[in-house]
Amino acid sequence: MRGRVTDPVLPALAWIGLGANLGDARAALAGAVQAMARLPGTDVLRVSSLYRSAPVDATGPDYLNAVAALRTALAPQALLQALQALEQAAGRERPYRNAPRTLDLDVLLYGDQSIATPTLTVPHPRLWERAFVLRPLVELRPGWATPEQLQAVAGQRIECLGAW
């Protein structure tokens, strides 16, 4: 319409937590990063080192974890649905809360938005309670968490495995 200016939808910076502790976890995480790069309007900007961590509030083998920074034009709910489709494709089952998994992809942060819907809460509600999220996130965003926040999860077993 003449004389009317509309703002284009700008891509958002989204931070995604990746984890797996069943099957070939390293391959599952690498495949997830490649698949996220193929999502519509999405670029993978950076990926943290790979970490090995003990399950938190769960049993089972150790997890491999990482965090990825995405630039995406997908709306938060659409991004969540796309990530859940990737989990399904990797054989993710949800028999009970915190069950071992072939792939887990969580929207940790989406721009500077706070989101609370029945299916998506951003920032992720347990972000501050998990070393396997905070350590790789701070690797990509130095200074993002305070020393006190990092100290609060210091008792959780986690090991940086370095580059993939």
N, CA and C atoms as an extended XYZ file, in Angstrom:
492
Properties=species:S:1:pos:R:3:atomname:S:1:resname:S:1:resid:I:1 pbc="F F F"
N         0.853       -1.157        0.000 N   MET     1
C         0.000        0.000        0.000 CA  MET     1
C         0.911        1.235        0.000 C   MET     1
N         0.583        2.188       -0.838 N   ARG     2
C         1.418        3.374       -0.984 CA  ARG     2
C         1.451        4.184        0.312 C   ARG     2
N         2.656        4.592        0.681 N   GLY     3
C         2.812        5.422        1.869 CA  GLY     3
C         2.894        4.642        3.170 C   GLY     3
N         2.665        3.370        3.126 N   ARG     4
C         2.706        2.564        4.340 CA  ARG     4
C         4.017        1.794        4.392 C   ARG     4
N         4.687        1.861        5.516 N   VAL     5
C         5.945        1.151        5.683 CA  VAL     5
C         5.706       -0.022        6.608 C   VAL     5
N         6.130       -1.193        6.193 N   THR     6
C         6.023       -2.364        7.058 CA  THR     6
C         7.419       -2.890        7.326 C   THR     6
N         7.632       -3.323        8.530 N   ASP     7
C         8.929       -3.891        8.888 CA  ASP     7
C         8.970       -5.343        8.454 C   ASP     7
N        10.038       -5.730        7.770 N   PRO     8
C        10.160       -7.151        7.428 CA  PRO     8
C        10.408       -7.961        8.690 C   PRO     8
N        10.059       -9.213        8.644 N   VAL     9
C        10.359      -10.109        9.762 CA  VAL     9
C        11.854      -10.408        9.694 C   VAL     9
N        12.546      -10.026       10.739 N   LEU    10
C        13.987      -10.246       10.768 CA  LEU    10
C        14.293      -11.586       11.406 C   LEU    10
N        15.316      -12.256       10.938 N   PRO    11
C        15.685      -13.519       11.583 CA  PRO    11
C        16.078      -13.287       13.040 C   PRO    11
N        15.833      -14.274       13.849 N   ALA    12
C        16.166      -14.231       15.272 CA  ALA    12
C        17.392      -15.096       15.533 C   ALA    12
N        18.097      -14.769       16.591 N   LEU    13
C        19.195      -15.592       17.060 CA  LEU    13
C        18.623      -16.558       18.087 C   LEU    13
N        18.730      -17.838       17.785 N   ALA    14
C        18.200      -18.872       18.681 CA  ALA    14
C        19.354      -19.752       19.145 C   ALA    14
N        19.287      -20.164       20.392 N   TRP    15
C        20.307      -21.021       20.995 CA  TRP    15
C        19.650      -22.364       21.277 C   TRP    15
N        20.230      -23.427       20.740 N   ILE    16
C        19.646      -24.762       20.807 CA  ILE    16
C        20.569      -25.686       21.596 C   ILE    16
N        20.011      -26.358       22.604 N   GLY    17
C        20.744      -27.380       23.337 CA  GLY    17
C        20.584      -28.714       22.634 C   GLY    17
N        21.689      -29.432       22.466 N   LEU    18
C        21.683      -30.747       21.818 CA  LEU    18
C        22.175      -31.782       22.814 C   LEU    18
N        21.538      -32.932       22.834 N   GLY    19
C        21.990      -34.010       23.693 CA  GLY    19
C        21.564      -35.362       23.146 C   GLY    19
N        22.313      -36.393       23.518 N   ALA    20
C        21.981      -37.770       23.143 CA  ALA    20
C        22.770      -38.706       24.043 C   ALA    20
N        22.149      -39.829       24.411 N   ASN    21
C        22.889      -40.836       25.188 CA  ASN    21
C        22.536      -42.267       24.795 C   ASN    21
N        21.899      -42.443       23.667 N   LEU    22
C        21.620      -43.786       23.143 CA  LEU    22
C        22.173      -43.894       21.730 C   LEU    22
N        22.606      -45.081       21.375 N   GLY    23
C        23.118      -45.294       20.021 CA  GLY    23
C        24.411      -44.540       19.793 C   GLY    23
N        24.647      -44.138       18.559 N   ASP    24
C        25.837      -43.376       18.204 CA  ASP    24
C        25.532      -41.901       18.443 C   ASP    24
N        25.711      -41.465       19.687 N   ALA    25
C        25.322      -40.110       20.094 CA  ALA    25
C        26.081      -39.050       19.308 C   ALA    25
N        27.351      -39.255       19.078 N   ARG    26
C        28.158      -38.263       18.335 CA  ARG    26
C        27.588      -38.091       16.925 C   ARG    26
N        27.289      -39.184       16.262 N   ALA    27
C        26.728      -39.103       14.912 CA  ALA    27
C        25.350      -38.454       14.928 C   ALA    27
N        24.550      -38.748       15.957 N   ALA    28
C        23.224      -38.146       16.057 CA  ALA    28
C        23.320      -36.630       16.206 C   ALA    28
N        24.255      -36.160       17.023 N   LEU    29
C        24.406      -34.721       17.213 CA  LEU    29
C        24.935      -34.052       15.943 C   LEU    29
N        25.914      -34.671       15.308 N   ALA    30
C        26.446      -34.120       14.060 CA  ALA    30
C        25.353      -34.066       12.989 C   ALA    30
N        24.553      -35.119       12.907 N   GLY    31
C        23.450      -35.135       11.949 CA  GLY    31
C        22.409      -34.074       12.255 C   GLY    31
N        22.173      -33.828       13.542 N   ALA    32
C        21.202      -32.801       13.927 CA  ALA    32
C        21.690      -31.415       13.526 C   ALA    32
N        22.977      -31.150       13.699 N   VAL    33
C        23.525      -29.853       13.294 CA  VAL    33
C        23.360      -29.671       11.787 C   VAL    33
N        23.663      -30.703       11.010 N   GLN    34
C        23.495      -30.629        9.554 CA  GLN    34
C        22.030      -30.430        9.188 C   GLN    34
N        21.136      -31.129        9.874 N   ALA    35
C        19.708      -31.007        9.580 CA  ALA    35
C        19.176      -29.626        9.954 C   ALA    35
N        19.661      -29.053       11.069 N   MET    36
C        19.222      -27.707       11.442 CA  MET    36
C        19.648      -26.695       10.396 C   MET    36
N        20.805      -26.896        9.786 N   ALA    37
C        21.286      -25.990        8.741 CA  ALA    37
C        20.410      -26.050        7.494 C   ALA    37
N        19.640      -27.110        7.337 N   ARG    38
C        18.745      -27.256        6.184 CA  ARG    38
C        17.328      -26.769        6.471 C   ARG    38
N        17.048      -26.348        7.703 N   LEU    39
C        15.713      -25.834        8.007 CA  LEU    39
C        15.476      -24.552        7.225 C   LEU    39
N        14.238      -24.295        6.821 N   PRO    40
C        13.954      -23.087        6.032 CA  PRO    40
C        14.378      -21.812        6.774 C   PRO    40
N        15.072      -20.943        6.054 N   GLY    41
C        15.453      -19.657        6.618 CA  GLY    41
C        16.379      -19.744        7.806 C   GLY    41
N        17.162      -20.812        7.895 N   THR    42
C        17.982      -21.045        9.083 CA  THR    42
C        19.438      -21.281        8.702 C   THR    42
N        20.317      -20.644        9.455 N   ASP    43
C        21.757      -20.863        9.312 CA  ASP    43
C        22.310      -21.246       10.672 C   ASP    43
N        23.185      -22.232       10.700 N   VAL    44
C        23.912      -22.568       11.924 CA  VAL    44
C        25.136      -21.659       11.944 C   VAL    44
N        25.212      -20.800       12.945 N   LEU    45
C        26.306      -19.839       13.026 CA  LEU    45
C        27.533      -20.410       13.722 C   LEU    45
N        27.309      -21.096       14.834 N   ARG    46
C        28.406      -21.656       15.628 CA  ARG    46
C        27.883      -22.844       16.406 C   ARG    46
N        28.787      -23.742       16.725 N   VAL    47
C        28.469      -24.891       17.570 CA  VAL    47
C        29.582      -25.003       18.607 C   VAL    47
N        29.182      -25.248       19.841 N   SER    48
C        30.158      -25.387       20.924 CA  SER    48
C        30.984      -26.657       20.746 C   SER    48
N        31.952      -26.791       21.623 N   SER    49
C        32.661      -28.063       21.749 CA  SER    49
C        31.667      -29.137       22.146 C   SER    49
N        32.098      -30.356       22.057 N   LEU    50
C        31.304      -31.486       22.508 CA  LEU    50
C        31.621      -31.746       23.979 C   LEU    50
N        30.593      -32.030       24.771 N   TYR    51
C        30.750      -32.297       26.197 CA  TYR    51
C        30.169      -33.662       26.534 C   TYR    51
N        30.759      -34.315       27.515 N   ARG    52
C        30.204      -35.552       28.065 CA  ARG    52
C        29.721      -35.207       29.466 C   ARG    52
N        28.481      -35.609       29.773 N   SER    53
C        27.932      -35.289       31.091 CA  SER    53
C        27.144      -36.461       31.634 C   SER    53
N        27.103      -36.504       32.949 N   ALA    54
C        26.286      -37.506       33.626 CA  ALA    54
C        24.818      -37.102       33.496 C   ALA    54
N        23.908      -38.066       33.428 N   PRO    55
C        22.489      -37.713       33.411 CA  PRO    55
C        22.118      -36.944       34.685 C   PRO    55
N        21.250      -35.962       34.540 N   VAL    56
C        20.759      -35.170       35.668 CA  VAL    56
C        19.299      -35.548       35.881 C   VAL    56
N        18.963      -35.918       37.106 N   ASP    57
C        17.593      -36.339       37.436 CA  ASP    57
C        17.143      -37.514       36.573 C   ASP    57
N        18.085      -38.382       36.212 N   ALA    58
C        17.774      -39.522       35.348 CA  ALA    58
C        18.853      -40.581       35.532 C   ALA    58
N        18.607      -41.733       34.936 N   THR    59
C        19.597      -42.797       34.918 CA  THR    59
C        19.977      -43.059       33.464 C   THR    59
N        20.930      -43.946       33.281 N   GLY    60
C        21.329      -44.297       31.924 CA  GLY    60
C        22.756      -43.884       31.652 C   GLY    60
N        23.209      -44.145       30.425 N   PRO    61
C        24.590      -43.809       30.064 CA  PRO    61
C        24.813      -42.298       30.037 C   PRO    61
N        26.080      -41.908       30.046 N   ASP    62
C        26.428      -40.493       29.929 CA  ASP    62
C        25.879      -39.919       28.626 C   ASP    62
N        25.649      -38.629       28.654 N   TYR    63
C        25.193      -37.888       27.477 CA  TYR    63
C        26.372      -37.241       26.775 C   TYR    63
N        26.209      -37.022       25.494 N   LEU    64
C        27.029      -36.080       24.753 CA  LEU    64
C        26.138      -34.853       24.542 C   LEU    64
N        26.711      -33.669       24.763 N   ASN    65
C        25.941      -32.434       24.682 CA  ASN    65
C        26.714      -31.365       23.930 C   ASN    65
N        25.983      -30.402       23.416 N   ALA    66
C        26.547      -29.221       22.771 CA  ALA    66
C        25.455      -28.159       22.725 C   ALA    66
N        25.829      -26.969       22.319 N   VAL    67
C        24.885      -25.881       22.068 CA  VAL    67
C        25.202      -25.314       20.695 C   VAL    67
N        24.155      -25.008       19.940 N   ALA    68
C        24.305      -24.397       18.624 CA  ALA    68
C        23.615      -23.040       18.610 C   ALA    68
N        24.242      -22.092       17.942 N   ALA    69
C        23.652      -20.773       17.714 CA  ALA    69
C        23.107      -20.765       16.294 C   ALA    69
N        21.827      -20.459       16.161 N   LEU    70
C        21.175      -20.416       14.857 CA  LEU    70
C        20.685      -19.010       14.576 C   LEU    70
N        20.722      -18.622       13.330 N   ARG    71
C        19.995      -17.446       12.859 CA  ARG    71
C        18.834      -18.029       12.085 C   ARG    71
N        17.599      -17.735       12.518 N   THR    72
C        16.451      -18.382       11.892 CA  THR    72
C        15.307      -17.409       11.659 C   THR    72
N        14.629      -17.609       10.552 N   ALA    73
C        13.415      -16.862       10.247 CA  ALA    73
C        12.187      -17.613       10.749 C   ALA    73
N        12.386      -18.829       11.275 N   LEU    74
C        11.261      -19.588       11.813 CA  LEU    74
C        10.791      -18.948       13.112 C   LEU    74
N         9.497      -18.841       13.272 N   ALA    75
C         8.917      -18.364       14.527 CA  ALA    75
C         9.221      -19.392       15.620 C   ALA    75
N         9.190      -18.988       16.873 N   PRO    76
C         9.564      -19.914       17.952 CA  PRO    76
C         8.823      -21.254       17.913 C   PRO    76
N         7.512      -21.240       17.762 N   GLN    77
C         6.743      -22.491       17.749 CA  GLN    77
C         7.090      -23.333       16.523 C   GLN    77
N         7.294      -22.686       15.383 N   ALA    78
C         7.673      -23.419       14.166 CA  ALA    78
C         9.059      -24.036       14.331 C   ALA    78
N         9.965      -23.317       14.984 N   LEU    79
C        11.298      -23.865       15.246 CA  LEU    79
C        11.195      -25.081       16.153 C   LEU    79
N        10.411      -24.977       17.213 N   LEU    80
C        10.213      -26.118       18.112 CA  LEU    80
C         9.669      -27.321       17.341 C   LEU    80
N         8.664      -27.115       16.511 N   GLN    81
C         8.086      -28.221       15.744 CA  GLN    81
C         9.115      -28.834       14.801 C   GLN    81
N         9.938      -28.003       14.176 N   ALA    82
C        10.974      -28.518       13.278 CA  ALA    82
C        11.993      -29.342       14.054 C   ALA    82
N        12.382      -28.873       15.239 N   LEU    83
C        13.346      -29.617       16.059 CA  LEU    83
C        12.753      -30.942       16.524 C   LEU    83
N        11.486      -30.941       16.902 N   GLN    84
C        10.834      -32.187       17.322 CA  GLN    84
C        10.732      -33.168       16.162 C   GLN    84
N        10.555      -32.678       14.943 N   ALA    85
C        10.541      -33.558       13.766 CA  ALA    85
C        11.921      -34.186       13.566 C   ALA    85
N        12.983      -33.422       13.819 N   LEU    86
C        14.334      -33.979       13.721 CA  LEU    86
C        14.548      -35.049       14.792 C   LEU    86
N        14.047      -34.815       15.997 N   GLU    87
C        14.146      -35.823       17.059 CA  GLU    87
C        13.423      -37.105       16.647 C   GLU    87
N        12.216      -36.948       16.113 N   GLN    88
C        11.436      -38.117       15.655 CA  GLN    88
C        12.195      -38.886       14.594 C   GLN    88
N        12.776      -38.174       13.644 N   ALA    89
C        13.527      -38.816       12.562 CA  ALA    89
C        14.738      -39.579       13.100 C   ALA    89
N        15.248      -39.136       14.247 N   ALA    90
C        16.396      -39.814       14.866 CA  ALA    90
C        15.964      -40.935       15.805 C   ALA    90
N        14.668      -41.236       15.834 N   GLY    91
C        14.176      -42.334       16.654 CA  GLY    91
C        13.862      -41.960       18.093 C   GLY    91
N        13.670      -40.690       18.378 N   ARG    92
C        13.373      -40.254       19.749 CA  ARG    92
C        12.041      -40.812       20.202 C   ARG    92
N        12.067      -41.413       21.369 N   GLU    93
C        10.843      -41.881       22.024 CA  GLU    93
C        10.728      -41.167       23.360 C   GLU    93
N         9.523      -40.991       23.844 N   ARG    94
C         9.282      -40.294       25.107 CA  ARG    94
C         8.455      -41.179       26.037 C   ARG    94
N         9.042      -42.315       26.481 N   PRO    95
C         8.254      -43.221       27.329 CA  PRO    95
C         7.990      -42.669       28.728 C   PRO    95
N         8.891      -41.800       29.217 N   TYR    96
C         8.712      -41.175       30.524 CA  TYR    96
C         9.648      -39.971       30.616 C   TYR    96
N         9.400      -39.118       31.591 N   ARG    97
C        10.212      -37.901       31.760 CA  ARG    97
C        11.674      -38.260       31.983 C   ARG    97
N        12.553      -37.557       31.288 N   ASN    98
C        14.003      -37.726       31.396 CA  ASN    98
C        14.493      -39.111       30.990 C   ASN    98
N        13.744      -39.773       30.131 N   ALA    99
C        14.170      -41.078       29.625 CA  ALA    99
C        15.416      -40.905       28.768 C   ALA    99
N        16.287      -41.920       28.699 N   PRO   100
C        17.413      -41.858       27.764 CA  PRO   100
C        16.894      -41.569       26.351 C   PRO   100
N        17.737      -40.954       25.532 N   ARG   101
C        17.239      -40.544       24.218 CA  ARG   101
C        18.312      -40.602       23.137 C   ARG   101
N        17.831      -40.874       21.931 N   THR   102
C        18.708      -40.879       20.766 CA  THR   102
C        19.058      -39.461       20.335 C   THR   102
N        18.172      -38.502       20.615 N   LEU   103
C        18.417      -37.106       20.276 CA  LEU   103
C        17.460      -36.236       21.071 C   LEU   103
N        18.006      -35.172       21.630 N   ASP   104
C        17.211      -34.190       22.360 CA  ASP   104
C        17.633      -32.818       21.872 C   ASP   104
N        16.680      -32.027       21.384 N   LEU   105
C        16.943      -30.679       20.897 CA  LEU   105
C        16.013      -29.724       21.634 C   LEU   105
N        16.587      -28.778       22.358 N   ASP   106
C        15.803      -27.840       23.157 CA  ASP   106
C        16.072      -26.409       22.728 C   ASP   106
N        15.006      -25.637       22.586 N   VAL   107
C        15.144      -24.193       22.373 CA  VAL   107
C        15.476      -23.594       23.734 C   VAL   107
N        16.706      -23.123       23.869 N   LEU   108
C        17.152      -22.537       25.134 CA  LEU   108
C        16.789      -21.059       25.210 C   LEU   108
N        17.099      -20.350       24.142 N   LEU   109
C        16.842      -18.915       24.052 CA  LEU   109
C        16.390      -18.617       22.627 C   LEU   109
N        15.531      -17.626       22.485 N   TYR   110
C        15.072      -17.193       21.167 CA  TYR   110
C        15.081      -15.670       21.184 C   TYR   110
N        16.124      -15.095       20.570 N   GLY   111
C        16.286      -13.648       20.650 CA  GLY   111
C        16.303      -13.229       22.110 C   GLY   111
N        15.626      -12.159       22.411 N   ASP   112
C        15.506      -11.736       23.804 CA  ASP   112
C        14.091      -11.970       24.329 C   ASP   112
N        13.379      -12.872       23.654 N   GLN   113
C        11.986      -13.115       24.009 CA  GLN   113
C        11.835      -13.988       25.248 C   GLN   113
N        10.777      -13.704       25.990 N   SER   114
C        10.296      -14.596       27.044 CA  SER   114
C         9.009      -15.193       26.514 C   SER   114
N         8.939      -16.516       26.484 N   ILE   115
C         7.797      -17.220       25.905 CA  ILE   115
C         7.297      -18.219       26.926 C   ILE   115
N         5.997      -18.250       27.124 N   ALA   116
C         5.384      -19.228       28.028 CA  ALA   116
C         4.089      -19.710       27.401 C   ALA   116
N         4.176      -20.859       26.727 N   THR   117
C         2.999      -21.492       26.151 CA  THR   117
C         2.938      -22.905       26.708 C   THR   117
N         1.857      -23.620       26.479 N   PRO   118
C         1.805      -25.003       26.970 CA  PRO   118
C         2.900      -25.903       26.402 C   PRO   118
N         3.457      -25.552       25.243 N   THR   119
C         4.459      -26.418       24.611 CA  THR   119
C         5.862      -25.838       24.591 C   THR   119
N         6.023      -24.557       24.871 N   LEU   120
C         7.340      -23.929       24.768 CA  LEU   120
C         7.514      -22.868       25.844 C   LEU   120
N         8.605      -22.998       26.589 N   THR   121
C         8.992      -21.986       27.572 CA  THR   121
C        10.412      -21.547       27.247 C   THR   121
N        10.571      -20.247       27.045 N   VAL   122
C        11.867      -19.656       26.726 CA  VAL   122
C        12.031      -18.417       27.605 C   VAL   122
N        13.162      -18.255       28.262 N   PRO   123
C        14.282      -19.169       28.320 CA  PRO   123
C        13.872      -20.545       28.852 C   PRO   123
N        14.635      -21.548       28.440 N   HIS   124
C        14.343      -22.915       28.873 CA  HIS   124
C        14.268      -22.949       30.397 C   HIS   124
N        13.236      -23.576       30.954 N   PRO   125
C        13.011      -23.493       32.406 CA  PRO   125
C        14.107      -24.098       33.281 C   PRO   125
N        14.899      -25.014       32.763 N   ARG   126
C        15.965      -25.617       33.580 CA  ARG   126
C        17.360      -25.216       33.110 C   ARG   126
N        17.426      -24.199       32.299 N   LEU   127
C        18.698      -23.720       31.756 CA  LEU   127
C        19.723      -23.456       32.856 C   LEU   127
N        19.323      -22.831       33.933 N   TRP   128
C        20.243      -22.438       35.005 CA  TRP   128
C        20.609      -23.585       35.928 C   TRP   128
N        19.954      -24.736       35.770 N   GLU   129
C        20.188      -25.881       36.651 CA  GLU   129
C        21.080      -26.943       36.020 C   GLU   129
N        21.526      -26.735       34.800 N   ARG   130
C        22.204      -27.772       34.036 CA  ARG   130
C        23.580      -27.329       33.543 C   ARG   130
N        24.626      -27.945       34.077 N   ALA   131
C        25.979      -27.641       33.603 CA  ALA   131
C        26.117      -27.979       32.125 C   ALA   131
N        25.426      -29.037       31.672 N   PHE   132
C        25.561      -29.450       30.276 CA  PHE   132
C        24.934      -28.452       29.310 C   PHE   132
N        24.195      -27.487       29.820 N   VAL   133
C        23.673      -26.386       29.012 CA  VAL   133
C        24.527      -25.137       29.218 C   VAL   133
N        24.764      -24.801       30.470 N   LEU   134
C        25.482      -23.563       30.771 CA  LEU   134
C        26.911      -23.560       30.246 C   LEU   134
N        27.650      -24.641       30.449 N   ARG   135
C        29.059      -24.649       30.027 CA  ARG   135
C        29.202      -24.439       28.515 C   ARG   135
N        28.487      -25.200       27.666 N   PRO   136
C        28.639      -24.942       26.223 CA  PRO   136
C        28.050      -23.593       25.796 C   PRO   136
N        27.004      -23.141       26.464 N   LEU   137
C        26.433      -21.840       26.124 CA  LEU   137
C        27.417      -20.721       26.429 C   LEU   137
N        28.057      -20.790       27.589 N   VAL   138
C        29.046      -19.779       27.961 CA  VAL   138
C        30.289      -19.867       27.074 C   VAL   138
N        30.589      -21.054       26.580 N   GLU   139
C        31.702      -21.175       25.616 CA  GLU   139
C        31.435      -20.300       24.393 C   GLU   139
N        30.185      -20.299       23.932 N   LEU   140
C        29.814      -19.510       22.754 CA  LEU   140
C        29.512      -18.054       23.097 C   LEU   140
N        29.063      -17.810       24.327 N   ARG   141
C        28.699      -16.459       24.772 CA  ARG   141
C        29.423      -16.147       26.079 C   ARG   141
N        30.732      -15.933       26.019 N   PRO   142
C        31.489      -15.688       27.243 CA  PRO   142
C        30.869      -14.539       28.053 C   PRO   142
N        30.825      -14.739       29.352 N   GLY   143
C        30.281      -13.723       30.235 CA  GLY   143
C        28.771      -13.740       30.350 C   GLY   143
N        28.105      -14.624       29.628 N   TRP   144
C        26.643      -14.642       29.645 CA  TRP   144
C        26.105      -15.077       31.003 C   TRP   144
N        26.720      -16.066       31.614 N   ALA   145
C        26.300      -16.516       32.948 CA  ALA   145
C        27.272      -15.940       33.973 C   ALA   145
N        26.754      -15.677       35.135 N   THR   146
C        27.597      -15.137       36.202 CA  THR   146
C        28.411      -16.258       36.836 C   THR   146
N        29.509      -15.907       37.510 N   PRO   147
C        30.265      -16.929       38.234 CA  PRO   147
C        29.399      -17.683       39.248 C   PRO   147
N        28.457      -16.988       39.858 N   GLU   148
C        27.564      -17.643       40.835 CA  GLU   148
C        26.663      -18.672       40.151 C   GLU   148
N        26.182      -18.353       38.970 N   GLN   149
C        25.339      -19.296       38.232 CA  GLN   149
C        26.145      -20.524       37.823 C   GLN   149
N        27.362      -20.321       37.400 N   LEU   150
C        28.214      -21.455       37.036 CA  LEU   150
C        28.594      -22.266       38.271 C   LEU   150
N        28.831      -21.595       39.382 N   GLN   151
C        29.171      -22.293       40.627 CA  GLN   151
C        28.011      -23.173       41.092 C   GLN   151
N        26.787      -22.737       40.841 N   ALA   152
C        25.606      -23.490       41.273 CA  ALA   152
C        25.517      -24.866       40.609 C   ALA   152
N        26.153      -25.043       39.452 N   VAL   153
C        26.111      -26.333       38.748 CA  VAL   153
C        27.479      -27.025       38.753 C   VAL   153
N        28.420      -26.474       39.502 N   ALA   154
C        29.788      -26.990       39.494 CA  ALA   154
C        29.890      -28.425       39.991 C   ALA   154
N        28.947      -28.883       40.782 N   GLY   155
C        28.987      -30.250       41.291 CA  GLY   155
C        28.514      -31.295       40.294 C   GLY   155
N        28.009      -30.888       39.149 N   GLN   156
C        27.543      -31.840       38.135 CA  GLN   156
C        28.738      -32.289       37.291 C   GLN   156
N        28.825      -33.604       37.088 N   ARG   157
C        29.950      -34.147       36.320 CA  ARG   157
C        29.802      -33.815       34.842 C   ARG   157
N        30.801      -33.121       34.321 N   ILE   158
C        30.816      -32.749       32.911 CA  ILE   158
C        32.270      -32.639       32.462 C   ILE   158
N        32.515      -33.051       31.235 N   GLU   159
C        33.874      -33.034       30.685 CA  GLU   159
C        33.807      -32.496       29.264 C   GLU   159
N        34.640      -31.489       28.984 N   CYS   160
C        34.732      -30.957       27.626 CA  CYS   160
C        35.592      -31.908       26.796 C   CYS   160
N        35.039      -32.418       25.708 N   LEU   161
C        35.759      -33.322       24.816 CA  LEU   161
C        36.449      -32.579       23.690 C   LEU   161
N        36.215      -31.290       23.584 N   GLY   162
C        36.862      -30.483       22.564 CA  GLY   162
C        36.094      -30.497       21.249 C   GLY   162
N        36.816      -30.206       20.203 N   ALA   163
C        36.220      -30.105       18.872 CA  ALA   163
C        35.646      -31.437       18.432 C   ALA   163
N        34.699      -31.358       17.577 N   TRP   164
C        34.021      -32.558       17.092 CA  TRP   164
C        34.935      -33.293       16.158 C   TRP   164
